[in-house]
CSV table of C-alpha atoms and ligand atoms in Angstrom, one decimal:
chain,number,residue,atom,x,y,z
A,26,MET,CA,-25.0,26.9,16.9
A,27,SER,CA,-21.7,25.5,18.3
A,28,LYS,CA,-19.4,27.7,20.3
A,29,LYS,CA,-16.7,29.7,18.6
A,30,TYR,CA,-13.3,29.5,20.3
A,31,ASP,CA,-10.4,31.9,20.3
A,32,LEU,CA,-8.1,28.9,19.7
A,33,VAL,CA,-8.4,25.3,18.8
A,34,VAL,CA,-5.3,23.2,19.5
A,35,VAL,CA,-5.0,20.0,17.5
A,36,GLY,CA,-2.8,17.4,19.2
A,37,GLY,CA,-2.2,16.7,22.9
A,38,GLY,CA,1.6,15.9,22.8
A,39,PRO,CA,4.1,18.1,24.5
A,40,ALA,CA,3.6,21.0,22.1
A,41,GLY,CA,-0.2,20.9,22.1
A,42,LEU,CA,-0.5,20.5,25.8
A,43,MET,CA,1.8,23.4,26.5
A,44,ALA,CA,0.0,25.6,24.0
A,45,ALA,CA,-3.4,24.7,25.6
A,46,ARG,CA,-2.0,25.4,29.1
A,47,VAL,CA,-0.7,28.9,28.1
A,48,ALA,CA,-3.8,29.8,26.2
A,49,GLY,CA,-5.9,28.7,29.2
A,50,GLU,CA,-3.7,30.7,31.6
A,51,ASN,CA,-4.0,33.7,29.3
A,52,GLY,CA,-7.8,33.5,29.4
A,53,LEU,CA,-8.4,32.5,25.8
A,54,SER,CA,-11.4,30.3,25.2
A,55,THR,CA,-9.7,27.2,24.0
A,56,ALA,CA,-10.4,23.6,22.8
A,57,LEU,CA,-7.9,20.9,22.8
A,58,LEU,CA,-8.6,18.0,20.4
A,59,GLU,CA,-6.5,14.8,20.7
A,60,ARG,CA,-6.9,11.6,18.7
A,61,LYS,CA,-5.9,9.3,21.6
A,62,SER,CA,-8.6,8.6,24.2
A,63,ASP,CA,-5.8,8.4,26.9
A,64,ILE,CA,-4.0,11.6,26.1
A,65,THR,CA,-0.8,10.9,28.2
A,66,LYS,CA,-0.3,7.3,26.9
A,67,VAL,CA,2.9,7.2,24.8
A,68,ARG,CA,2.6,4.7,22.0
A,69,ARG,CA,5.4,6.0,19.7
A,70,VAL,CA,9.1,5.5,20.2
A,71,ASP,CA,10.5,8.0,22.7
A,72,GLY,CA,13.4,7.5,25.1
A,73,GLY,CA,12.3,10.3,27.4
A,74,GLY,CA,15.7,12.0,27.2
A,75,LEU,CA,15.4,15.6,28.4
A,76,VAL,CA,18.4,17.2,26.6
A,77,PRO,CA,20.5,19.2,26.6
A,78,LEU,CA,20.6,20.0,30.2
A,79,ASN,CA,22.8,22.8,31.4
A,80,GLU,CA,24.1,23.6,27.9
A,81,TYR,CA,22.6,25.7,25.1
A,82,MET,CA,20.8,24.5,22.0
A,83,CYS,CA,18.3,26.5,19.8
A,84,GLY,CA,18.8,29.4,22.2
A,85,GLU,CA,17.6,27.6,25.3
A,86,THR,CA,19.0,25.4,28.1
A,87,PHE,CA,17.0,23.3,30.5
A,88,THR,CA,17.3,22.9,34.2
A,89,PHE,CA,16.1,20.3,36.5
A,90,ASN,CA,15.5,20.7,40.2
A,91,PRO,CA,14.3,17.4,41.8
A,92,GLU,CA,13.5,19.1,45.1
A,93,ALA,CA,11.2,21.7,43.5
A,94,LYS,CA,10.0,19.0,41.1
A,95,ARG,CA,10.4,21.4,38.2
A,96,ILE,CA,12.0,21.4,34.7
A,97,GLY,CA,13.0,25.0,33.9
A,98,PHE,CA,13.3,26.8,30.6
A,99,PRO,CA,15.4,29.8,31.9
A,100,VAL,CA,15.8,31.7,28.6
A,101,SER,CA,12.2,31.6,27.7
A,102,GLY,CA,11.2,32.1,31.3
A,103,PHE,CA,8.8,29.4,32.4
A,104,SER,CA,8.9,25.9,34.0
A,105,ILE,CA,6.8,22.8,34.1
A,106,ARG,CA,6.1,20.2,36.8
A,107,TYR,CA,7.9,16.9,36.9
A,108,ASP,CA,7.6,14.5,39.8
A,109,GLY,CA,9.0,11.2,38.7
A,110,PRO,CA,12.0,9.0,38.3
A,111,TYR,CA,15.0,10.1,36.3
A,112,GLN,CA,18.5,9.0,35.4
A,113,ASP,CA,21.5,11.1,34.4
A,114,MET,CA,22.9,11.3,30.9
A,115,TYR,CA,26.5,12.3,30.0
A,116,GLY,CA,26.8,12.1,26.3
A,117,PHE,CA,26.8,10.0,23.1
A,118,ARG,CA,28.9,7.0,22.2
A,119,PHE,CA,29.5,5.4,18.8
A,120,TYR,CA,30.4,1.7,18.5
A,121,ALA,CA,31.9,0.0,15.4
A,122,PRO,CA,30.9,-3.7,14.7
A,123,ASP,CA,34.0,-5.0,16.5
A,124,GLY,CA,33.2,-3.0,19.7
A,125,THR,CA,35.7,-0.1,19.1
A,126,PHE,CA,34.1,3.1,20.3
A,127,PHE,CA,34.5,6.8,20.9
A,128,SER,CA,32.6,8.9,23.3
A,129,PHE,CA,31.3,12.3,24.0
A,130,GLY,CA,32.2,12.6,27.7
A,131,ASP,CA,34.1,10.2,29.9
A,132,HIS,CA,31.0,8.7,31.4
A,133,HIS,CA,32.9,6.8,34.1
A,134,GLN,CA,34.5,10.0,35.4
A,135,LEU,CA,31.5,12.2,35.0
A,136,ARG,CA,29.3,9.9,37.0
A,137,LYS,CA,31.3,10.8,40.1
A,138,ASP,CA,29.6,14.2,40.3
A,139,PRO,CA,26.2,13.9,38.6
A,140,GLU,CA,24.7,17.2,39.6
A,141,LYS,CA,27.6,19.1,38.2
A,142,ASN,CA,28.4,17.0,35.1
A,143,ARG,CA,25.1,15.7,33.7
A,144,VAL,CA,24.2,17.1,30.3
A,145,GLY,CA,20.8,15.4,30.2
A,146,ILE,CA,18.3,13.4,32.2
A,147,ALA,CA,16.0,10.6,31.1
A,148,ILE,CA,12.5,11.1,32.5
A,149,ASP,CA,9.2,9.4,32.3
A,150,LYS,CA,7.4,11.1,29.4
A,151,GLU,CA,4.0,9.9,30.4
A,152,LEU,CA,4.3,11.5,33.9
A,153,MET,CA,5.6,14.8,32.3
A,154,LEU,CA,2.5,14.8,30.0
A,155,GLN,CA,0.3,14.0,33.0
A,156,GLY,CA,1.6,17.1,34.8
A,157,LEU,CA,0.9,19.2,31.7
A,158,LEU,CA,-2.5,17.8,31.2
A,159,GLU,CA,-3.5,18.5,34.9
A,160,ASP,CA,-2.3,22.1,34.4
A,161,VAL,CA,-4.5,22.4,31.2
A,162,GLU,CA,-7.5,20.9,33.1
A,163,ALA,CA,-7.0,23.5,35.8
A,164,THR,CA,-7.3,26.4,33.3
A,165,GLY,CA,-10.7,25.6,32.0
A,166,VAL,CA,-9.7,24.5,28.5
A,167,ASP,CA,-12.4,22.3,26.8
A,168,ILE,CA,-10.6,19.0,26.3
A,169,PHE,CA,-11.8,16.5,23.7
A,170,PRO,CA,-9.9,13.2,23.9
A,171,GLY,CA,-10.6,10.5,21.4
A,172,THR,CA,-11.2,13.1,18.7
A,173,ASN,CA,-9.6,12.4,15.3
A,174,VAL,CA,-9.2,15.6,13.2
A,175,THR,CA,-9.9,14.8,9.6
A,176,GLY,CA,-10.7,18.2,8.0
A,177,ILE,CA,-9.9,21.9,8.2
A,178,GLU,CA,-11.5,24.8,6.4
A,179,LYS,CA,-10.7,28.5,6.4
A,180,LYS,CA,-13.7,30.9,6.5
A,181,ALA,CA,-13.7,34.7,6.4
A,182,ASN,CA,-12.7,35.3,10.0
A,183,SER,CA,-12.2,31.9,11.4
A,184,VAL,CA,-11.1,28.3,10.8
A,185,THR,CA,-13.2,25.3,11.2
A,186,VAL,CA,-11.7,22.0,12.2
A,187,THR,CA,-13.6,18.7,11.8
A,188,GLY,CA,-13.0,16.2,14.6
A,189,ASN,CA,-15.0,12.9,14.6
A,190,GLY,CA,-17.4,14.5,12.2
A,191,ASN,CA,-18.1,17.5,14.5
A,192,PRO,CA,-17.1,21.1,13.6
A,193,PHE,CA,-14.9,23.1,16.0
A,194,GLU,CA,-14.7,26.8,15.0
A,195,ALA,CA,-11.9,29.2,16.2
A,196,THR,CA,-10.2,32.4,15.3
A,197,PHE,CA,-6.8,30.6,15.3
A,198,VAL,CA,-5.7,27.0,15.2
A,199,ILE,CA,-2.5,25.6,16.5
A,200,ALA,CA,-1.6,22.5,14.6
A,201,ALA,CA,0.5,20.3,17.1
A,202,ASP,CA,-0.4,17.0,15.5
A,203,GLY,CA,3.1,15.8,15.3
A,204,ILE,CA,5.3,14.4,12.6
A,205,ASN,CA,3.4,13.5,9.4
A,206,SER,CA,0.9,16.2,10.4
A,207,ARG,CA,-2.4,15.6,8.7
A,208,ILE,CA,-3.3,19.3,9.0
A,209,ALA,CA,-0.1,20.2,7.1
A,210,ARG,CA,-1.0,17.8,4.4
A,211,LEU,CA,-4.6,19.0,4.1
A,212,MET,CA,-3.5,22.6,3.9
A,213,GLY,CA,-0.9,21.9,1.2
A,214,MET,CA,2.0,22.9,3.4
A,215,ASN,CA,4.1,19.9,2.3
A,216,LYS,CA,4.0,20.6,-1.4
A,217,GLU,CA,7.1,22.9,-1.1
A,218,ARG,CA,8.9,20.7,1.4
A,219,LYS,CA,11.6,18.4,0.1
A,220,PHE,CA,10.8,14.7,0.7
A,221,ILE,CA,14.0,13.0,2.0
A,222,GLY,CA,12.8,9.5,2.7
A,223,THR,CA,11.1,7.4,5.3
A,224,LEU,CA,12.7,6.5,8.6
A,225,VAL,CA,11.4,3.4,10.4
A,226,ASP,CA,12.4,2.6,14.0
A,227,ARG,CA,11.5,-0.5,16.1
A,228,VAL,CA,12.4,-0.4,19.8
A,229,TRP,CA,12.5,-3.1,22.5
A,230,HIS,CA,12.2,-1.9,26.1
A,231,LEU,CA,14.6,-4.1,28.0
A,232,GLU,CA,15.0,-4.7,31.7
A,233,GLY,CA,17.7,-6.4,33.8
A,234,ILE,CA,20.7,-5.2,32.0
A,235,GLU,CA,23.6,-3.0,33.2
A,236,ILE,CA,25.8,-1.7,30.5
A,237,PRO,CA,29.1,-0.5,32.0
A,238,ASP,CA,29.8,3.2,31.8
A,239,VAL,CA,27.2,4.0,29.3
A,240,ALA,CA,24.8,6.8,30.3
A,241,GLY,CA,23.3,8.6,27.4
A,242,ILE,CA,22.7,7.5,23.9
A,243,SER,CA,24.9,4.9,22.1
A,244,PHE,CA,24.8,4.3,18.4
A,245,LEU,CA,25.8,0.8,17.2
A,246,PHE,CA,26.9,0.3,13.6
A,247,ASN,CA,26.7,-3.2,12.4
A,248,MET,CA,26.9,-4.7,8.9
A,249,TYR,CA,23.4,-6.0,9.2
A,250,GLY,CA,21.9,-2.8,10.7
A,251,PHE,CA,22.1,0.4,12.7
A,252,PHE,CA,21.0,0.4,16.3
A,253,PHE,CA,20.7,2.8,19.3
A,254,VAL,CA,20.7,2.1,23.0
A,255,THR,CA,19.2,4.8,25.2
A,256,THR,CA,19.3,5.3,28.9
A,257,VAL,CA,15.8,5.6,30.2
A,258,CYS,CA,14.4,6.9,33.5
A,259,HIS,CA,14.6,3.6,35.4
A,260,LYS,CA,17.9,2.0,36.5
A,261,ASN,CA,18.8,-1.3,34.7
A,262,GLN,CA,16.4,-0.5,31.9
A,263,TYR,CA,17.3,0.6,28.3
A,264,HIS,CA,15.6,1.1,25.0
A,265,LEU,CA,17.3,-0.8,22.2
A,266,GLY,CA,16.2,0.5,18.8
A,267,ALA,CA,16.8,-0.7,15.3
A,268,SER,CA,16.6,2.0,12.6
A,269,THR,CA,16.5,2.2,8.8
A,270,TYR,CA,15.8,4.4,5.8
A,271,HIS,CA,14.9,1.2,3.9
A,272,PRO,CA,11.4,0.5,5.1
A,273,GLY,CA,11.6,-3.1,3.7
A,274,ASP,CA,14.3,-4.1,6.2
A,275,ASP,CA,13.3,-6.6,8.8
A,276,LEU,CA,14.0,-4.7,12.0
A,277,GLU,CA,12.6,-7.4,14.3
A,278,ALA,CA,15.1,-9.9,12.8
A,279,ASN,CA,17.9,-7.4,13.3
A,280,LEU,CA,16.9,-6.9,17.0
A,281,ASN,CA,16.9,-10.6,17.6
A,282,ARG,CA,20.3,-10.9,15.9
A,283,ILE,CA,22.0,-8.3,18.0
A,284,VAL,CA,20.4,-9.4,21.3
A,285,TYR,CA,20.9,-13.2,20.9
A,286,GLU,CA,23.6,-13.8,18.3
A,287,ASP,CA,26.0,-10.9,17.9
A,288,LYS,CA,29.4,-11.9,19.3
A,289,VAL,CA,30.3,-8.4,20.4
A,290,PHE,CA,27.0,-6.9,21.6
A,291,SER,CA,24.8,-9.9,22.7
A,292,PRO,CA,26.7,-10.2,26.1
A,293,TRP,CA,25.3,-6.8,27.0
A,294,PHE,CA,21.8,-8.2,26.8
A,295,LYS,CA,22.4,-11.5,28.7
A,296,GLY,CA,19.5,-11.9,31.1
A,297,ALA,CA,17.5,-9.1,29.6
A,298,GLN,CA,13.8,-9.3,29.6
A,299,LYS,CA,11.6,-7.5,27.1
A,300,ILE,CA,9.0,-5.4,29.0
A,301,GLY,CA,7.6,-3.4,26.1
A,302,GLU,CA,8.0,-2.3,22.5
A,303,THR,CA,7.3,0.7,20.4
A,304,ALA,CA,7.8,1.7,16.8
A,305,CYS,CA,7.5,4.7,14.6
A,306,VAL,CA,7.4,5.5,10.9
A,307,VAL,CA,8.5,9.0,10.0
A,308,ASN,CA,8.2,10.6,6.6
A,309,LEU,CA,11.1,13.0,6.4
A,310,LEU,CA,10.1,16.4,4.9
A,311,SER,CA,12.4,19.4,5.1
A,312,PRO,CA,11.3,21.8,7.9
A,313,MET,CA,8.8,24.6,7.3
A,314,GLY,CA,10.4,28.0,6.8
A,315,GLU,CA,7.1,29.7,7.4
A,316,PRO,CA,4.9,27.6,9.8
A,317,PHE,CA,1.7,29.7,9.3
A,318,LYS,CA,-1.1,29.7,6.8
A,319,ASP,CA,-4.7,30.9,6.9
A,320,ASN,CA,-4.7,31.5,10.7
A,321,VAL,CA,-3.2,28.1,11.4
A,322,LEU,CA,0.1,28.0,13.2
A,323,PHE,CA,2.3,24.8,13.0
A,324,VAL,CA,4.3,23.9,16.1
A,325,GLY,CA,6.6,21.2,17.3
A,326,ASP,CA,7.3,18.1,15.1
A,327,ALA,CA,4.4,19.2,12.7
A,328,ALA,CA,6.8,21.8,11.3
A,329,TRP,CA,10.1,20.0,11.6
A,330,LEU,CA,12.1,17.4,9.7
A,331,MET,CA,12.1,14.6,12.2
A,332,GLU,CA,12.1,15.0,16.0
A,333,LEU,CA,12.2,18.5,17.4
A,334,SER,CA,12.3,16.7,20.8
A,335,ASN,CA,10.0,17.1,23.8
A,336,PRO,CA,11.4,20.2,25.5
A,337,PHE,CA,11.7,22.1,22.2
A,338,ALA,CA,8.2,21.1,21.2
A,339,ILE,CA,7.1,22.5,24.6
A,340,MET,CA,8.9,25.7,23.9
A,341,CYS,CA,7.0,26.0,20.6
A,342,GLY,CA,3.7,25.5,22.2
A,343,TRP,CA,4.5,28.1,24.9
A,344,LYS,CA,5.6,30.7,22.3
A,345,ALA,CA,2.8,30.0,19.8
A,346,ALA,CA,0.0,30.4,22.4
A,347,HIS,CA,1.5,33.7,23.6
A,348,ALA,CA,1.7,34.9,20.0
A,349,VAL,CA,-1.9,34.0,19.4
A,350,THR,CA,-2.9,35.8,22.7
A,351,LEU,CA,-1.1,39.0,21.5
A,352,ALA,CA,-2.7,38.7,18.0
A,353,LEU,CA,-6.2,38.6,19.5
A,354,LEU,CA,-5.4,41.5,21.9
A,355,ASP,CA,-4.0,43.6,19.0
A,356,GLY,CA,-6.9,42.7,16.7
A,357,LYS,CA,-4.5,41.4,14.1
A,358,ILE,CA,-6.1,38.2,13.0
A,359,ASN,CA,-3.5,37.5,10.3
A,360,LYS,CA,0.2,36.8,9.7
A,361,GLY,CA,1.2,40.1,11.2
A,362,GLY,CA,-0.5,39.2,14.5
A,363,ILE,CA,1.7,36.2,15.1
A,364,ALA,CA,4.9,37.8,13.7
A,365,SER,CA,6.7,37.2,17.1
A,366,TYR,CA,6.3,33.5,16.6
A,367,GLN,CA,7.6,33.5,13.0
A,368,GLU,CA,10.7,35.6,13.9
A,369,TRP,CA,11.4,33.4,16.9
A,370,TRP,CA,11.1,30.2,14.8
A,371,MET,CA,13.4,31.6,12.1
A,372,LYS,CA,16.0,32.7,14.6
A,373,LYS,CA,16.1,29.8,17.0
A,374,PHE,CA,15.3,26.8,14.7
A,375,TYR,CA,15.1,27.4,11.0
A,376,GLU,CA,18.1,29.6,10.3
A,377,PRO,CA,20.6,27.7,12.5
A,378,TYR,CA,19.4,24.2,11.8
A,379,GLY,CA,16.4,23.9,9.6
A,380,SER,CA,18.0,24.8,6.3
A,381,ALA,CA,20.8,22.3,6.6
A,382,GLU,CA,20.6,19.4,4.2
A,383,PHE,CA,19.9,16.1,5.9
A,384,LYS,CA,21.4,12.9,4.3
A,385,PRO,CA,19.8,9.5,4.8
A,386,ILE,CA,23.0,7.4,4.8
A,387,HIS,CA,23.6,3.8,5.9
A,388,LEU,CA,27.4,3.7,6.5
A,389,GLN,CA,27.4,-0.1,6.2
A,390,ASP,CA,26.3,0.2,2.5
A,391,PHE,CA,29.7,1.8,1.8
A,392,LEU,CA,32.2,0.7,4.4
A,393,SER,CA,33.3,-2.7,5.7
A,394,ALA,CA,33.3,-3.6,9.4
A,395,ASP,CA,37.0,-3.3,9.4
A,396,ASP,CA,36.8,0.2,7.8
A,397,ILE,CA,34.3,1.4,10.5
A,398,GLY,CA,36.5,-0.1,13.3
A,399,TYR,CA,39.5,1.8,11.9
A,400,LEU,CA,37.6,5.1,11.7
A,401,ALA,CA,36.2,4.8,15.2
A,402,GLY,CA,39.7,3.9,16.6
A,403,LEU,CA,41.1,7.2,15.2
A,404,ILE,CA,39.4,9.1,18.1
A,405,LYS,CA,41.6,8.4,21.1
A,406,GLU,CA,40.2,10.8,23.7
A,407,PRO,CA,36.6,11.5,24.6
A,408,PHE,CA,35.1,14.6,23.2
A,409,ALA,CA,33.6,17.2,25.6
A,410,PRO,CA,30.4,15.8,27.1
A,411,THR,CA,27.3,16.9,25.2
A,412,MET,CA,23.7,15.7,24.5
A,413,ASN,CA,23.3,18.5,21.9
A,414,PHE,CA,22.8,16.6,18.6
A,415,TYR,CA,23.8,19.5,16.4
A,416,LYS,CA,27.1,20.0,18.4
A,417,MET,CA,27.7,16.3,18.2
A,418,LEU,CA,27.3,16.2,14.4
A,419,ASP,CA,29.5,19.3,13.9
A,420,THR,CA,32.2,17.9,16.1
A,421,ILE,CA,32.3,14.6,14.3
A,422,GLY,CA,32.3,16.3,10.8
A,423,ASN,CA,35.1,18.7,11.8
A,424,THR,CA,37.2,16.0,13.5
A,425,TYR,CA,37.1,13.6,10.6
A,426,GLY,CA,37.6,16.5,8.1
A,427,GLY,CA,40.8,17.3,10.0
A,428,LEU,CA,41.8,13.6,9.9
A,429,PHE,CA,41.5,13.2,6.2
A,430,PRO,CA,45.3,13.5,5.6
A,431,VAL,CA,45.9,10.8,8.2
A,432,ILE,CA,43.3,8.5,6.6
A,433,GLN,CA,44.7,9.2,3.1
A,434,GLU,CA,48.2,8.2,4.4
A,435,GLU,CA,47.2,5.2,6.4
A,436,ARG,CA,44.2,3.8,4.6
A,437,PRO,CA,43.8,5.3,1.1
A,438,ASP,CA,41.2,2.5,0.4
A,439,VAL,CA,39.0,4.0,3.2
A,440,MET,CA,39.6,7.5,1.9
A,441,ASP,CA,38.4,6.5,-1.6
A,442,LYS,CA,35.2,5.0,-0.1
A,443,LEU,CA,34.6,8.2,2.0
A,444,MET,CA,35.0,10.3,-1.2
A,445,GLY,CA,32.7,7.8,-2.9
A,446,ILE,CA,30.0,8.6,-0.3
A,447,VAL,CA,30.3,12.3,-1.0
A,448,ASN,CA,30.1,11.8,-4.7
A,449,GLN,CA,27.1,9.5,-4.6
A,450,MET,CA,25.0,11.7,-2.4
A,451,ASP,CA,22.4,12.3,-5.1
A,452,GLU,CA,22.0,8.5,-5.7
A,453,ILE,CA,21.8,7.9,-1.9
A,454,GLU,CA,19.0,10.4,-1.6
A,455,ALA,CA,17.2,9.1,-4.7
A,456,LYS,CA,17.3,5.6,-3.3
A,457,ALA,CA,15.9,6.7,0.1
A,458,ARG,CA,13.2,8.7,-1.6
A,459,LYS,CA,12.2,5.7,-3.8
A,460,ALA,CA,12.1,3.3,-0.8
A,461,GLY,CA,9.9,5.7,1.2
A,462,PHE,CA,6.3,6.8,1.1
A,463,SER,CA,6.0,10.4,0.4
A,464,ASN,CA,2.3,10.9,1.2
A,465,ARG,CA,2.3,14.6,0.6
B,518,FAD,C1,13.1,7.3,17.8
B,518,FAD,C2,12.7,8.5,18.5
B,518,FAD,C3,13.2,8.7,19.8
B,518,FAD,C4,12.9,9.9,20.4
B,518,FAD,N1,13.4,10.1,21.7
B,518,FAD,C5,13.2,11.3,22.3
B,518,FAD,C6,13.8,11.6,23.5
B,518,FAD,O1,14.5,10.7,24.1
B,518,FAD,N2,13.7,12.8,24.0
B,518,FAD,C7,13.0,13.8,23.4
B,518,FAD,O2,12.9,14.9,23.9
B,518,FAD,N3,12.3,13.5,22.2
B,518,FAD,C8,12.5,12.3,21.7
B,518,FAD,N4,11.9,12.1,20.5
B,518,FAD,C9,11.1,13.1,19.8
B,518,FAD,C10,9.8,13.4,20.5
B,518,FAD,O3,9.0,12.2,20.5
B,518,FAD,C11,9.0,14.5,19.7
B,518,FAD,O4,9.9,15.5,19.2
B,518,FAD,C12,7.9,15.1,20.5
B,518,FAD,O5,7.0,14.2,20.9
B,518,FAD,C13,7.2,16.1,19.6
B,518,FAD,O6,6.1,16.7,20.3
B,518,FAD,P1,4.8,17.2,19.5
B,518,FAD,O7,3.9,17.6,20.5
B,518,FAD,O8,5.3,18.2,18.5
B,518,FAD,O9,4.3,16.0,18.7
B,518,FAD,P2,3.7,14.5,19.2
B,518,FAD,O10,4.3,14.2,20.5
B,518,FAD,O11,3.8,13.6,18.1
B,518,FAD,O12,2.2,14.8,19.5
B,518,FAD,C14,1.2,14.9,18.5
B,518,FAD,C15,-0.1,14.6,19.1
B,518,FAD,O13,-1.1,14.8,18.1
B,518,FAD,C16,-2.0,13.8,18.0
B,518,FAD,N5,-2.6,13.7,16.7
B,518,FAD,C17,-2.0,13.4,15.5
B,518,FAD,N6,-2.8,13.5,14.5
B,518,FAD,C18,-4.0,13.8,15.0
B,518,FAD,C19,-5.3,14.1,14.5
B,518,FAD,N7,-5.5,13.9,13.1
B,518,FAD,N8,-6.3,14.5,15.3
B,518,FAD,C20,-6.1,14.6,16.6
B,518,FAD,N9,-4.9,14.4,17.2
B,518,FAD,C21,-3.9,14.0,16.4
B,518,FAD,C22,-1.2,12.5,18.4
B,518,FAD,O14,-1.9,11.5,18.9
B,518,FAD,C23,-0.2,13.1,19.4
B,518,FAD,O15,-0.7,13.0,20.7
B,518,FAD,C24,12.1,10.9,19.8
B,518,FAD,C25,11.6,10.7,18.5
B,518,FAD,C26,11.9,9.5,17.9
B,518,FAD,C27,11.4,9.3,16.5
């Protein structure tokens, strides 16, 4: 007869490792099952940006103390170890095809006092996961690397997860198996979620480049594709990513074009060497309003639309494992037992951000290079520095909303196209859905 655990955690990413650490610290008998044999190896796209630092998002703000080698979560009230390289981040930047740009934060000025001004840092995610894994190991959690979970079954008072053909029985399960969660699919959690489309990213890790005054995440709009350039933890290195909601697009060709041929942007990459590459395919399903069913709690990306991000996934693991601890202590092996997690999820994530409609738009399908350059040039001064995605999106939406009279006056043709985008939203969504792979 195999052992019955208090908790089985599926997935050893940031959310799952943190859940396993807290469960171990709280004395729960816990198993951690992870598909990868090397748990801390990062194979999927991830810039390692720890954001937002020193500003609020989803009710939390992060701190970083290089002397103490700790990343803090002061609202939630815990910290994690981080002893590795880092680089400061000051905000986002948006480039039109002709190189016209607007920024969040005047990066040149802000760099003069990094400790005070940074709103994010880029860290080495593998080292962060390594620190978490060592903490999990120290708590006596049973760790099963190389274990692919393929089944889950609810019994009277427990749940049995099947990994590599072996049963793992527990009172509760935390599903931290990331975006495109198999557990969510097996348990029918995706049936009620809206399928929005499939996002494909391909990223080159580049060394030997210095992009003047860019420290954060830059988005590059081009007529042949959409790109992002991300500051990473090592100086003179960047991630250059190509991104699409049309999975048939040839992203490798687009990356070659921007690096070697583009008149405006290829000078950035002169002398660059490719030192690695990653990719990801993300099926976009609207976030879960209730991330719980049959004693299984969904945390991190498994319950979200796209990327909840590393620090917020860690927060979810922390909160979920504490909720399970209290449910066991109170003898409430049901939804009522983990109510603190459900309320927290609703208040911090779902209500403020989860219910918003996400639109898979490619601007270059509607606007010319000249139109995009004109719109970018309307923003004359940098916005306040931020690495908070939601704040960035709100600021852009409100600013261009306020500029509509100017655009109508100066460029009625552009205004017509913008209105066209608004009116064609249903067709845009239908096209992205048709191009994607719903796999629900
Ligand atoms: C393009 C891109 C860039 C990003 N950049 C950043 C960034 O700069 N900063 C940031 O904070 N976040 C970034 N993210 C988001 C970040 O990667 C995720 O939000 C974060 O990793 C979520 O953590 P998680 O633990 O929920 O899931 P994951 O990190 O996905 O972990 C899930 C784990 O479950 C395992 N697993 C999956 N299925 C099974 C199974 N059947 N059996 C066993 N194990 C399984 C996986 O192997 C994996 O280890 C980025 C995401 C994308 C798409």
